[in-house]
Short mmCIF file of C-alpha atoms in Angstrom, two decimals:
data_model
loop_
_atom_site.label_atom_id
_atom_site.label_comp_id
_atom_site.label_asym_id
_atom_site.label_seq_id
_atom_site.Cartn_x
_atom_site.Cartn_y
_atom_site.Cartn_z
CA ASP A 10 3.40 14.69 0.34
CA ALA A 11 4.10 15.43 -3.27
CA LYS A 12 1.58 14.21 -5.92
CA THR A 13 2.73 11.68 -8.49
CA THR A 14 1.51 11.10 -12.10
CA GLN A 15 1.74 7.78 -13.80
CA PRO A 16 0.34 6.42 -17.07
CA PRO A 17 -2.69 4.34 -16.52
CA SER A 18 -1.52 1.27 -18.40
CA MET A 19 1.55 -0.13 -20.24
CA ASP A 20 2.42 -3.34 -22.13
CA CYS A 21 5.61 -5.28 -22.18
CA ALA A 22 6.78 -8.44 -23.89
CA GLU A 23 8.05 -11.21 -21.72
CA GLY A 24 11.73 -11.12 -21.33
CA ARG A 25 12.10 -7.56 -22.23
CA ALA A 26 12.72 -4.65 -19.81
CA ALA A 27 9.73 -2.82 -18.47
CA ASN A 28 10.30 0.75 -17.84
CA LEU A 29 7.62 2.45 -15.73
CA PRO A 30 7.67 6.22 -15.53
CA CYS A 31 6.57 8.45 -12.69
CA ASN A 32 6.35 12.20 -12.58
CA HIS A 33 6.76 13.97 -9.22
CA SER A 34 7.52 17.52 -10.19
CA THR A 35 6.58 18.99 -6.77
CA ILE A 36 8.86 16.63 -4.79
CA SER A 37 10.74 18.37 -2.00
CA GLY A 38 14.16 17.62 -0.62
CA ASN A 39 13.30 15.29 2.23
CA GLU A 40 10.88 13.10 0.21
CA TYR A 41 11.65 9.65 -0.85
CA VAL A 42 10.24 7.87 -4.00
CA TYR A 43 8.76 4.45 -3.17
CA TRP A 44 7.48 1.79 -5.55
CA TYR A 45 4.90 -0.85 -4.72
CA ARG A 46 3.00 -3.30 -6.79
CA GLN A 47 -0.23 -5.13 -6.42
CA ILE A 48 -0.74 -8.39 -8.17
CA HIS A 49 -4.37 -9.11 -8.91
CA SER A 50 -6.21 -8.60 -5.67
CA GLN A 51 -3.39 -9.33 -3.27
CA GLY A 52 -1.97 -6.86 -0.69
CA PRO A 53 0.58 -4.39 -2.18
CA GLN A 54 4.21 -5.52 -2.22
CA TYR A 55 7.16 -3.22 -1.61
CA ILE A 56 9.63 -3.11 -4.53
CA ILE A 57 12.23 -0.45 -3.95
CA HIS A 58 12.79 3.08 -2.74
CA GLY A 59 15.19 5.93 -3.23
CA LEU A 60 16.11 9.57 -2.31
CA LYS A 61 18.36 10.83 -5.09
CA ASN A 62 20.76 8.12 -6.08
CA ASN A 63 19.78 5.22 -8.35
CA GLU A 64 19.06 2.05 -6.53
CA THR A 65 19.02 -1.60 -7.44
CA ASN A 66 17.82 -4.69 -5.72
CA GLU A 67 16.88 -8.25 -6.67
CA MET A 68 13.58 -7.14 -7.97
CA ALA A 69 14.20 -3.94 -9.79
CA SER A 70 16.21 -0.74 -10.41
CA LEU A 71 15.07 2.79 -9.65
CA ILE A 72 16.42 5.58 -11.84
CA ILE A 73 15.80 9.08 -10.41
CA THR A 74 16.55 12.14 -12.54
CA GLU A 75 19.11 14.62 -11.30
CA ASP A 76 16.45 17.27 -10.59
CA ARG A 77 14.44 14.49 -8.89
CA LYS A 78 11.22 15.52 -10.68
CA SER A 79 10.71 12.07 -12.28
CA SER A 80 11.74 8.66 -11.88
CA THR A 81 11.56 5.20 -13.77
CA LEU A 82 11.22 1.76 -12.35
CA ILE A 83 12.99 -0.82 -14.42
CA LEU A 84 12.12 -4.55 -14.37
CA PRO A 85 15.05 -5.88 -16.33
CA HIS A 86 13.43 -9.12 -17.67
CA ALA A 87 9.73 -8.95 -17.20
CA THR A 88 7.86 -12.26 -16.70
CA LEU A 89 4.13 -12.96 -16.79
CA ARG A 90 4.21 -12.91 -12.95
CA ASP A 91 5.10 -9.23 -13.19
CA THR A 92 1.66 -8.38 -14.51
CA ALA A 93 0.35 -6.08 -11.76
CA VAL A 94 -0.55 -2.47 -10.88
CA TYR A 95 2.50 -0.49 -9.97
CA TYR A 96 2.26 2.41 -7.61
CA CYS A 97 4.78 5.26 -7.39
CA ILE A 98 4.54 7.10 -4.04
CA VAL A 99 6.39 10.07 -2.68
CA ARG A 100 6.86 10.19 1.03
CA ALA A 101 8.59 12.43 3.48
CA TYR A 102 11.04 10.64 5.88
CA ASN A 103 9.04 11.43 8.95
CA THR A 104 5.61 10.98 7.55
CA ASP A 105 3.60 8.16 8.95
CA LYS A 106 1.35 7.64 5.89
CA LEU A 107 1.60 6.38 2.35
CA ILE A 108 -0.76 7.97 -0.16
CA PHE A 109 -1.55 5.63 -3.01
CA GLY A 110 -2.72 6.94 -6.37
CA THR A 111 -4.24 4.72 -9.13
CA GLY A 112 -0.90 3.44 -10.44
CA THR A 113 0.13 1.92 -13.76
CA ARG A 114 -1.40 -1.33 -14.84
CA LEU A 115 1.43 -3.31 -16.39
CA GLN A 116 0.47 -6.14 -18.69
CA VAL A 117 3.30 -8.57 -19.64
CA PHE A 118 2.40 -10.66 -22.68
CA PRO A 119 4.00 -13.81 -24.03
CA ASN B 25 7.08 -15.79 10.82
CA ALA B 26 3.75 -15.29 9.17
CA GLY B 27 3.98 -11.49 8.58
CA VAL B 28 0.65 -9.70 8.49
CA THR B 29 -2.46 -11.93 8.72
CA GLN B 30 -6.04 -10.92 8.34
CA THR B 31 -9.33 -12.65 9.02
CA PRO B 32 -11.74 -13.30 7.59
CA LYS B 33 -10.87 -13.56 3.88
CA PHE B 34 -14.45 -12.82 2.81
CA ARG B 35 -17.64 -11.60 4.51
CA ILE B 36 -21.07 -10.64 3.39
CA LEU B 37 -23.02 -8.35 5.80
CA LYS B 38 -26.54 -7.00 5.81
CA ILE B 39 -27.11 -3.16 6.08
CA GLY B 40 -26.87 -2.19 9.64
CA GLN B 41 -24.99 -5.20 10.92
CA SER B 42 -21.63 -4.84 12.69
CA MET B 43 -18.40 -6.79 12.48
CA THR B 44 -14.73 -6.69 13.40
CA LEU B 45 -11.95 -7.26 10.84
CA GLN B 46 -8.90 -8.82 12.54
CA CYS B 47 -5.31 -7.97 11.78
CA THR B 48 -2.24 -9.45 13.42
CA GLN B 49 1.45 -9.02 12.76
CA ASP B 50 4.34 -11.02 14.18
CA MET B 51 7.22 -8.72 13.25
CA ASN B 52 7.05 -6.58 16.34
CA HIS B 53 6.25 -3.59 14.13
CA ASN B 54 5.24 -0.37 15.97
CA TYR B 55 3.11 1.06 13.15
CA MET B 56 -0.02 -0.49 11.85
CA TYR B 57 -2.52 0.71 9.22
CA TRP B 58 -5.90 0.03 7.73
CA TYR B 59 -6.70 0.70 4.14
CA ARG B 60 -9.63 0.16 1.88
CA GLN B 61 -9.60 -0.29 -1.84
CA ASP B 62 -12.65 0.17 -3.99
CA PRO B 63 -12.76 -1.42 -7.44
CA GLY B 64 -10.37 0.07 -9.86
CA MET B 65 -8.95 2.55 -7.36
CA GLY B 66 -5.91 3.00 -5.24
CA LEU B 67 -5.81 2.42 -1.49
CA LYS B 68 -7.25 4.90 0.91
CA LEU B 69 -6.07 5.07 4.53
CA ILE B 70 -8.81 4.58 7.13
CA TYR B 71 -6.89 4.59 10.39
CA TYR B 72 -3.42 3.97 11.69
CA SER B 73 -1.60 3.42 14.91
CA VAL B 74 1.99 4.32 15.86
CA GLY B 75 2.01 2.03 18.96
CA ALA B 76 -0.10 0.29 21.53
CA GLY B 77 -2.75 2.65 22.88
CA ILE B 78 -2.22 5.27 20.09
CA THR B 79 -4.50 5.54 17.08
CA ASP B 80 -5.20 8.28 14.52
CA LYS B 81 -7.61 8.95 11.59
CA GLY B 82 -6.61 8.69 8.01
CA GLU B 83 -8.37 9.90 4.90
CA VAL B 84 -11.62 8.01 5.23
CA PRO B 85 -12.30 7.18 8.92
CA ASN B 86 -16.11 7.71 9.02
CA GLY B 87 -18.03 4.57 9.89
CA TYR B 88 -15.03 2.82 11.41
CA ASN B 89 -13.37 2.46 14.71
CA VAL B 90 -10.03 0.94 15.82
CA SER B 91 -8.22 0.02 18.92
CA ARG B 92 -4.65 -1.08 19.62
CA SER B 93 -4.27 -2.77 22.95
CA THR B 94 -1.22 -4.78 22.01
CA THR B 95 1.67 -4.41 19.51
CA GLU B 96 0.48 -7.45 17.53
CA ASP B 97 -3.18 -6.76 16.91
CA PHE B 98 -5.02 -3.87 15.26
CA PRO B 99 -8.79 -4.75 14.74
CA LEU B 100 -11.04 -2.62 12.60
CA ARG B 101 -14.66 -2.30 13.67
CA LEU B 102 -17.56 -1.54 11.42
CA GLU B 103 -20.70 -0.35 13.11
CA LEU B 104 -24.00 -0.16 11.14
CA ALA B 105 -22.56 -1.43 7.83
CA ALA B 106 -23.59 0.44 4.77
CA PRO B 107 -23.27 -0.45 1.09
CA SER B 108 -20.74 2.24 0.71
CA GLN B 109 -18.43 0.09 2.85
CA THR B 110 -18.33 -2.65 0.27
CA SER B 111 -14.62 -2.87 -0.43
CA VAL B 112 -11.45 -4.81 0.06
CA TYR B 113 -9.75 -4.01 3.35
CA PHE B 114 -6.00 -4.29 3.72
CA CYS B 115 -3.99 -4.11 6.94
CA ALA B 116 -0.32 -3.16 6.85
CA SER B 117 2.50 -2.70 9.38
CA ARG B 118 5.95 -1.08 9.36
CA LEU B 119 8.76 -1.23 11.84
CA ARG B 120 9.41 2.39 13.02
CA GLN B 121 9.24 6.04 12.19
CA GLY B 122 11.34 6.90 9.14
CA GLU B 123 11.34 3.26 7.89
CA GLY B 124 8.81 3.57 5.05
CA THR B 125 8.45 0.06 3.94
CA GLN B 126 5.01 -1.24 4.68
CA TYR B 127 4.15 -4.99 4.80
CA PHE B 128 0.58 -5.77 3.73
CA GLY B 129 -1.77 -8.53 4.64
CA PRO B 130 -3.79 -10.52 2.03
CA GLY B 131 -6.95 -8.53 2.51
CA THR B 132 -10.60 -9.02 3.53
CA ARG B 133 -13.26 -8.76 0.85
CA LEU B 134 -16.38 -7.29 2.37
CA THR B 135 -19.77 -6.96 0.64
CA VAL B 136 -22.65 -5.11 2.36
CA LEU B 137 -26.04 -5.87 0.89
#
């Protein structure tokens, strides 16, 4: 699976959009981009995933660049409850495993 | 349904003791996983299972054993606990091959003294 690079930490004001970048320059054609988050010491929570098209669900939007070498997770109106560590993971369709890195710690402040 | 449940929530072991961490899922998922997370780090895969009776090693299997006799249960056994096994352990499941979304349990915080 391709390796990902994320900034270790980011801040965001409550109510503003949080844009979390992820670099995956070695991604191959059959690999999906997944985003999970971990709030405090809870189990990770699935957010969204995509292959090449942009995706949106009730939690977030995922923007993948045309060359697929990077992506951005967007939380449109961040709240204090979005404070968490966000993991960007690249995974091949037929792979059984997820490889977690150290993620981005997002701090949402009032 | 309850999703993925883990017991116990907390446990303190002495060096050399053994214990089993329990994991149960009620979503009829084929795949189940055990991860450990050390402070400030990401999750590392210990073992996983693609169905009842089938298990395989992950990144850090040493010191652990697993079994999968039913679809619902995937216990993790620690033999001869060591301080290096102090960690938070998460169990996860997903439905089938190709479906990448994993659902995680709340975790078990284990301290070995």
